[in-house]
Amino acid sequence: MTTAFDPIALGGRRLASRIAMAPMTRSRAYGPGAQPTALTAEYYAQRASAGLIVTEGIQPSPVGQGYPDTPGLHTTGQVTAWRNVTDAVHAQGGVIFAQLMHTGRIGHPSLLPDGMVPVAPSAVAARGQVFTHEGPKDFVTPKELGETEILQTIADFATAARNAMEAGFDGVEIHGANGYLIHQFLAPNTNLRTDSWGGGVEGRIRFAVEVIAAVTETIGGDRVGLRISPGNPYNDIAEPQPGEVYEALLERLSGLNLAYLHLMEGPDRDLTGRLRKAWPGTFILNPFTHPQATGPEALKLVQDGTADMVAYGALFLANPDLPARLAAGGPFNTPDAATFYGGDHHGYTDYPTLGT
C-alpha cells in the first residue's frame, strides 16, 4: 500500500515523500526591489524536509502585484535574491517550485508603480477590500486587457519561468486559483468578453492554456505544475457549475506532460474524483477541511488513491519539521488562525485578504 511517506517521481526528480508544502503569502519582500530576504531563505530551508515546497505567490511582472511586499521574478536583482533561497533549500536536500501568481484585478494602484492600475479580462471590480501600506482600500475597477496586452502577459509568465530556472528553482507552479488573473479568465462573472478570450468554455480556458503552453515551451513540461480551485468564491469569484470548464481545461493540458496538477479542493469531493480521473499525471490535493487546517487525517488520501500527494499549509507554518511529526503521530504546534494565508481551504473561510 502506498503511503504519504513513500517517495515519488515528479518530473524526473525523486521526492522524499508525498507531503507537499502549499503556497502561502508571506509579504516579506520589503523595499522597492520586491526581493526575498535572508529571512525568506531561512524560512524555506527550515521546511526543506517537505517532499515538495511550493513558494508564496511571486509576481511575473510589476502589474501582477496585488499585495504589499510580495516578491517578483522579473528583475535581475530578484533572480539573484531567489538564488540565495533555492541554494539554502537545496543544501538541506529539498525540492522547491516557484509559484507564479498574477493577481489581476485583486490589488490597488497604490501597490503598483506610478501610472499602473490592476488589469483583468473584463472591467469588473471585485467586491471587498485589499490591504495596503495605508490600510484596507476598496478594490478598483480594473483595466480590461487588450489583445496585445494579453499576449504580453503570457510572455511575462514565460520570462518569469525562465528567470525561475536561472534562480535555481526546480520548477514553477502556475497559479490558476483563488480569484487571481487566470481564475478571472476562467470564471463567468469576471470574464464577460465576447472575443476569443471569453464567451463559451473554449474561450474562457484559452488564457490558462496559452500561459501553460508558453511556460512549458520555455522550460519544459516536467518543470511545470498548475494550481486550480474550481468553484472557490474567494476574491468575489462565482462559478456555480465549474465542472465543464475544468474538465475541458484538463483535457486541453493533458498532452503537455506537466509535472503535476495541484487542486485546492472545495466541498464537492465528487468533482475532485472527476478531475483526478481526468488528469493523466501526478495529482496533488490540498483537501477541503473547513474550518480547520489540514491535519494528519489527510494522509489517508494518498493511501486510498484520492491523490498522489497531499499539500499542507498552516500546519507547516507552525511545524517546520512537519513530515517527521506526521510520521511520529505528533506532537503538533497549533497554527495561529491569522497565519492561514493561502495554504488550507482558502476562500472557504472568513480569514481576510492575503492568499495564494
Coordinates of C-alpha atoms in Angstrom, one line a residue:
M1 CA 0.0 0.0 0.0
T2 CA 1.3 3.4 -1.0
T3 CA 1.6 5.9 1.8
A4 CA 2.3 9.6 2.0
F5 CA 5.8 8.8 3.4
D6 CA 6.8 6.9 0.2
P7 CA 9.0 8.6 -2.4
I8 CA 7.5 9.6 -5.7
A9 CA 9.0 10.7 -9.0
L10 CA 8.0 14.2 -10.1
G11 CA 9.1 15.5 -13.4
G12 CA 12.3 13.4 -13.3
R13 CA 13.1 14.2 -9.7
R14 CA 12.7 11.8 -6.8
L15 CA 10.8 13.4 -3.9
A16 CA 11.5 12.0 -0.5
S17 CA 7.8 11.9 0.4
R18 CA 4.3 12.7 -0.9
I19 CA 3.9 15.5 1.5
A20 CA 3.9 19.0 -0.1
M21 CA 4.1 22.4 1.5
A22 CA 1.3 24.5 0.0
P23 CA 2.0 28.1 -1.2
M24 CA 1.3 30.8 1.4
T25 CA 1.7 34.5 1.1
R26 CA 4.3 35.9 3.4
S27 CA 4.7 39.6 2.4
R28 CA 8.3 39.9 3.5
A29 CA 9.9 41.2 0.3
Y30 CA 10.4 44.7 1.9
G31 CA 11.7 47.6 -0.1
P32 CA 11.2 48.8 -3.7
G33 CA 13.1 45.9 -5.2
A34 CA 10.4 43.3 -4.2
Q35 CA 13.2 40.8 -3.4
P36 CA 13.2 37.9 -1.0
T37 CA 15.5 38.4 2.0
A38 CA 17.7 36.2 4.2
L39 CA 14.6 35.6 6.4
T40 CA 13.0 34.1 3.3
A41 CA 15.9 31.7 2.8
E42 CA 15.8 30.7 6.4
Y43 CA 12.1 30.1 6.3
Y44 CA 12.1 27.8 3.3
A45 CA 15.3 26.0 4.4
Q46 CA 13.6 25.1 7.7
R47 CA 10.9 23.4 5.8
A48 CA 13.1 21.6 3.3
S49 CA 12.0 18.1 4.6
A50 CA 8.8 18.6 2.6
G51 CA 8.7 16.3 -0.4
L52 CA 8.0 19.4 -2.4
I53 CA 7.9 23.1 -1.4
V54 CA 5.7 25.5 -3.4
T55 CA 6.6 29.1 -2.6
E56 CA 4.5 32.0 -1.9
G57 CA 3.0 33.7 -4.9
I58 CA 5.6 35.5 -7.0
Q59 CA 4.5 38.2 -9.4
P60 CA 5.8 37.7 -13.0
S61 CA 5.6 41.4 -13.8
P62 CA 5.2 44.7 -11.8
V63 CA 1.4 45.0 -12.6
G64 CA 0.9 41.4 -11.4
Q65 CA 1.4 42.5 -7.7
G66 CA -1.7 42.6 -5.6
Y67 CA -0.4 42.7 -2.0
P68 CA 2.2 44.7 -0.1
D69 CA 5.8 43.4 0.0
T70 CA 5.3 40.4 -2.2
P71 CA 8.3 39.2 -4.3
G72 CA 8.8 39.2 -8.0
L73 CA 10.8 37.3 -10.6
H74 CA 11.1 39.9 -13.3
T75 CA 14.4 41.7 -12.5
T76 CA 18.0 40.6 -12.3
G77 CA 18.1 41.6 -8.6
Q78 CA 15.1 39.4 -7.8
V79 CA 16.7 36.4 -9.6
T80 CA 19.9 36.9 -7.6
A81 CA 18.0 37.1 -4.4
W82 CA 15.9 34.0 -5.1
R83 CA 19.1 32.1 -5.8
N84 CA 20.0 32.5 -2.1
V85 CA 16.7 30.9 -1.2
T86 CA 17.0 27.9 -3.6
D87 CA 20.6 27.3 -2.6
A88 CA 19.5 27.2 1.1
V89 CA 16.8 24.7 0.4
H90 CA 18.9 22.5 -1.8
A91 CA 21.6 22.5 0.8
Q92 CA 19.1 20.8 3.1
G93 CA 18.1 18.3 0.4
G94 CA 14.8 20.0 -0.5
V95 CA 12.9 20.5 -3.8
I96 CA 11.3 23.9 -4.4
F97 CA 9.0 25.2 -7.1
A98 CA 8.2 28.9 -7.6
Q99 CA 4.6 29.8 -7.7
L100 CA 4.0 32.4 -10.4
M101 CA 1.0 34.5 -9.4
H102 CA -0.5 37.4 -11.3
T103 CA -3.3 38.9 -9.1
G104 CA -5.1 40.6 -12.0
R105 CA -8.0 42.8 -10.6
I106 CA -7.1 41.9 -7.0
G107 CA -4.9 44.8 -5.9
H108 CA -4.7 48.6 -5.8
P109 CA -2.9 51.3 -7.7
S110 CA -1.1 52.3 -4.5
L111 CA 0.7 48.9 -4.7
L112 CA 1.9 49.4 -8.3
P113 CA 4.4 51.7 -10.0
D114 CA 3.1 55.2 -10.8
G115 CA 0.5 55.2 -13.5
M116 CA -0.3 51.4 -13.4
V117 CA -3.7 50.1 -12.4
P118 CA -4.8 46.5 -11.9
V119 CA -5.8 44.6 -15.0
A120 CA -8.3 41.9 -15.7
P121 CA -10.2 40.1 -18.6
S122 CA -13.1 42.5 -18.1
A123 CA -13.6 45.8 -16.4
V124 CA -15.4 44.4 -13.4
A125 CA -14.4 45.4 -9.9
A126 CA -14.2 42.8 -7.1
R127 CA -16.3 43.4 -4.1
G128 CA -14.3 43.9 -0.9
Q129 CA -11.0 45.5 0.1
V130 CA -7.3 44.7 -0.2
F131 CA -4.7 45.5 2.5
T132 CA -2.2 48.2 1.5
H133 CA 0.6 50.1 3.3
E134 CA -2.1 52.8 4.1
G135 CA -4.6 50.2 5.4
P136 CA -7.5 48.5 3.7
K137 CA -8.7 50.0 0.4
D138 CA -11.7 49.2 -1.8
F139 CA -10.9 47.2 -5.0
V140 CA -10.9 49.5 -8.0
T141 CA -12.4 48.8 -11.4
P142 CA -9.5 47.1 -13.4
K143 CA -8.4 47.9 -16.9
E144 CA -9.6 45.4 -19.4
L145 CA -6.7 43.8 -21.1
G146 CA -6.5 44.2 -24.9
E147 CA -5.3 41.5 -27.2
T148 CA -1.7 42.8 -27.3
E149 CA -1.6 43.1 -23.5
I150 CA -2.9 39.6 -23.1
L151 CA -0.1 38.3 -25.3
Q152 CA 2.4 40.3 -23.4
T153 CA 1.1 38.9 -20.1
I154 CA 1.5 35.4 -21.4
A155 CA 5.1 36.3 -22.4
D156 CA 5.7 37.7 -18.9
F157 CA 4.8 34.3 -17.4
A158 CA 7.2 32.6 -19.8
T159 CA 10.0 35.0 -18.9
A160 CA 9.4 34.7 -15.2
A161 CA 9.6 30.9 -15.6
R162 CA 12.9 31.3 -17.4
N163 CA 14.1 33.5 -14.6
A164 CA 13.0 30.9 -12.0
M165 CA 15.3 28.4 -13.7
E166 CA 18.1 30.9 -13.6
A167 CA 17.4 31.4 -9.9
G168 CA 17.8 27.7 -9.2
F169 CA 14.2 26.6 -8.8
D170 CA 13.4 23.0 -9.6
G171 CA 10.2 24.1 -11.4
V172 CA 7.3 26.5 -11.3
E173 CA 3.7 26.3 -10.3
I174 CA 1.3 28.5 -12.4
H175 CA -1.4 29.9 -10.1
G176 CA -4.8 29.4 -11.7
A177 CA -6.8 29.6 -8.5
N178 CA -8.2 31.8 -5.7
G179 CA -9.7 34.5 -7.9
Y180 CA -6.4 35.8 -9.4
L181 CA -5.9 36.6 -13.1
I182 CA -6.0 33.1 -14.6
H183 CA -9.0 32.3 -12.5
Q184 CA -10.6 35.5 -13.6
F185 CA -10.4 34.4 -17.2
L186 CA -12.0 31.0 -16.3
A187 CA -14.9 32.4 -14.2
P188 CA -18.1 33.6 -15.9
N189 CA -18.7 36.6 -13.5
T190 CA -15.2 38.1 -14.2
N191 CA -14.8 37.2 -17.8
L192 CA -17.5 39.0 -19.8
R193 CA -15.6 39.1 -23.0
T194 CA -17.2 38.1 -26.3
D195 CA -14.0 37.7 -28.3
S196 CA -11.8 34.5 -28.5
W197 CA -10.6 35.1 -24.9
G198 CA -14.1 34.7 -23.4
G199 CA -17.7 33.7 -24.2
G200 CA -18.0 29.9 -24.0
V201 CA -15.9 27.3 -22.4
E202 CA -13.2 27.2 -25.0
G203 CA -12.7 31.0 -24.9
R204 CA -12.6 31.1 -21.1
I205 CA -9.9 28.4 -20.8
R206 CA -7.8 29.8 -23.6
F207 CA -5.7 32.2 -21.5
A208 CA -4.8 29.4 -19.0
V209 CA -4.0 27.0 -21.8
E210 CA -1.8 29.5 -23.6
V211 CA 0.0 30.5 -20.4
I212 CA 0.8 26.9 -19.6
A213 CA 1.8 26.2 -23.2
A214 CA 4.2 29.2 -23.3
V215 CA 5.8 28.3 -20.0
T216 CA 6.1 24.6 -21.0
E217 CA 7.8 25.6 -24.3
T218 CA 10.2 27.8 -22.3
I219 CA 11.3 25.4 -19.5
G220 CA 9.8 22.0 -20.3
G221 CA 6.5 20.5 -19.1
D222 CA 8.3 18.3 -16.5
R223 CA 9.1 21.6 -14.6
V224 CA 5.6 23.0 -14.7
G225 CA 2.7 22.5 -12.3
L226 CA -0.8 24.1 -12.3
R227 CA -2.9 25.1 -9.3
I228 CA -6.7 25.4 -9.6
S229 CA -9.6 25.9 -7.2
P230 CA -12.9 25.1 -9.1
G231 CA -15.9 26.9 -7.5
N232 CA -13.8 28.8 -4.9
P233 CA -15.7 32.0 -4.2
Y234 CA -12.6 33.8 -2.8
N235 CA -11.9 37.2 -4.3
D236 CA -15.5 37.6 -5.5
I237 CA -15.5 34.7 -7.9
A238 CA -18.7 32.9 -8.9
E239 CA -18.5 29.5 -10.6
P240 CA -21.9 27.9 -10.0
Q241 CA -21.1 24.8 -12.2
P242 CA -17.3 24.6 -12.6
G243 CA -17.1 21.0 -13.8
E244 CA -17.4 21.6 -17.5
V245 CA -14.8 24.3 -17.7
Y246 CA -12.2 22.5 -15.6
E247 CA -12.7 19.1 -17.3
A248 CA -12.2 20.9 -20.6
L249 CA -9.1 22.7 -19.3
L250 CA -7.5 19.4 -18.1
E251 CA -8.3 17.7 -21.4
R252 CA -6.5 20.5 -23.3
L253 CA -3.5 20.3 -21.0
S254 CA -3.3 16.5 -20.7
G255 CA -0.8 16.2 -23.6
L256 CA 1.8 18.6 -22.2
N257 CA 3.2 16.1 -19.7
L258 CA 3.1 18.6 -16.9
A259 CA 4.8 17.8 -13.6
Y260 CA 1.5 17.9 -11.7
L261 CA -1.9 19.3 -11.1
H262 CA -2.5 20.9 -7.7
L263 CA -6.1 21.1 -6.7
M264 CA -7.3 23.3 -3.9
E265 CA -10.4 21.4 -3.1
G266 CA -13.9 22.7 -2.5
P267 CA -16.7 20.9 -0.6
D268 CA -17.5 18.8 -3.7
R269 CA -15.4 15.6 -3.4
D270 CA -17.3 14.2 -6.4
L271 CA -15.7 16.9 -8.6
T272 CA -12.3 16.0 -7.1
G273 CA -12.8 12.4 -8.2
R274 CA -13.8 13.5 -11.7
L275 CA -10.7 15.8 -12.0
R276 CA -8.5 13.1 -10.6
K277 CA -9.8 10.7 -13.2
A278 CA -9.4 13.2 -16.0
W279 CA -5.8 14.1 -15.1
P280 CA -3.1 11.7 -16.5
G281 CA -0.2 12.8 -14.3
T282 CA 0.6 13.5 -10.7
F283 CA -2.3 14.8 -8.7
I284 CA -1.6 16.9 -5.6
L285 CA -4.6 17.6 -3.3
N286 CA -4.9 20.5 -0.9
P287 CA -8.1 18.9 0.7
F288 CA -11.1 20.8 1.9
T289 CA -11.0 20.8 5.7
H290 CA -13.1 23.9 6.6
P291 CA -13.0 25.3 9.2
Q292 CA -9.8 23.5 10.4
A293 CA -6.3 23.4 8.9
T294 CA -5.4 20.3 7.1
G295 CA -4.4 17.7 9.7
P296 CA -2.9 14.2 10.0
E297 CA -6.1 12.6 8.8
A298 CA -5.4 13.9 5.3
L299 CA -2.6 11.3 4.9
K300 CA -5.1 8.7 4.2
L301 CA -6.0 10.4 0.9
V302 CA -2.7 9.0 -0.5
Q303 CA -3.4 5.6 0.9
D304 CA -6.9 5.3 -0.7
G305 CA -5.8 6.7 -4.0
T306 CA -7.7 10.0 -3.8
A307 CA -4.4 11.8 -4.5
D308 CA -0.8 11.1 -5.3
M309 CA 0.4 13.8 -2.9
V310 CA -1.2 15.8 -0.2
A311 CA -0.5 19.5 0.5
Y312 CA -0.3 21.1 3.9
G313 CA -0.5 24.8 4.6
A314 CA -0.9 26.3 8.0
L315 CA 0.4 23.2 9.8
F316 CA 3.7 23.7 8.0
L317 CA 3.9 27.2 9.4
A318 CA 3.6 26.0 13.0
N319 CA 5.6 22.8 12.4
P320 CA 8.7 23.3 10.1
D321 CA 9.6 19.7 10.5
L322 CA 6.0 18.6 9.7
P323 CA 6.8 15.3 7.8
A324 CA 8.7 13.9 10.8
R325 CA 5.9 14.9 13.2
L326 CA 3.3 13.4 10.9
A327 CA 5.3 10.1 10.8
A328 CA 5.5 10.1 14.6
G329 CA 1.9 11.0 15.1
G330 CA 2.8 14.4 16.7
P331 CA 3.0 16.4 18.7
F332 CA 1.8 19.3 16.7
N333 CA 2.1 23.0 17.4
T334 CA -1.3 24.7 16.8
P335 CA -1.4 27.2 13.9
D336 CA -2.5 30.7 14.6
A337 CA -5.6 31.5 12.6
A338 CA -4.1 34.7 11.5
T339 CA -1.4 32.8 9.5
F340 CA -3.9 31.0 7.2
Y341 CA -2.8 32.8 4.1
G342 CA -3.5 30.5 1.2
G343 CA -2.4 27.1 2.2
D344 CA -5.6 25.4 3.5
H345 CA -9.2 25.7 2.3
H346 CA -8.6 29.3 1.4
G347 CA -11.6 31.2 0.1
Y348 CA -14.0 29.0 2.0
T349 CA -13.2 30.7 5.3
D350 CA -13.7 34.1 6.9
Y351 CA -10.0 34.8 7.0
P352 CA -9.2 38.0 5.2
T353 CA -7.1 39.3 2.4
L354 CA -3.7 37.7 1.8
G355 CA -3.7 34.4 0.0
T356 CA -2.0 32.3 -2.6

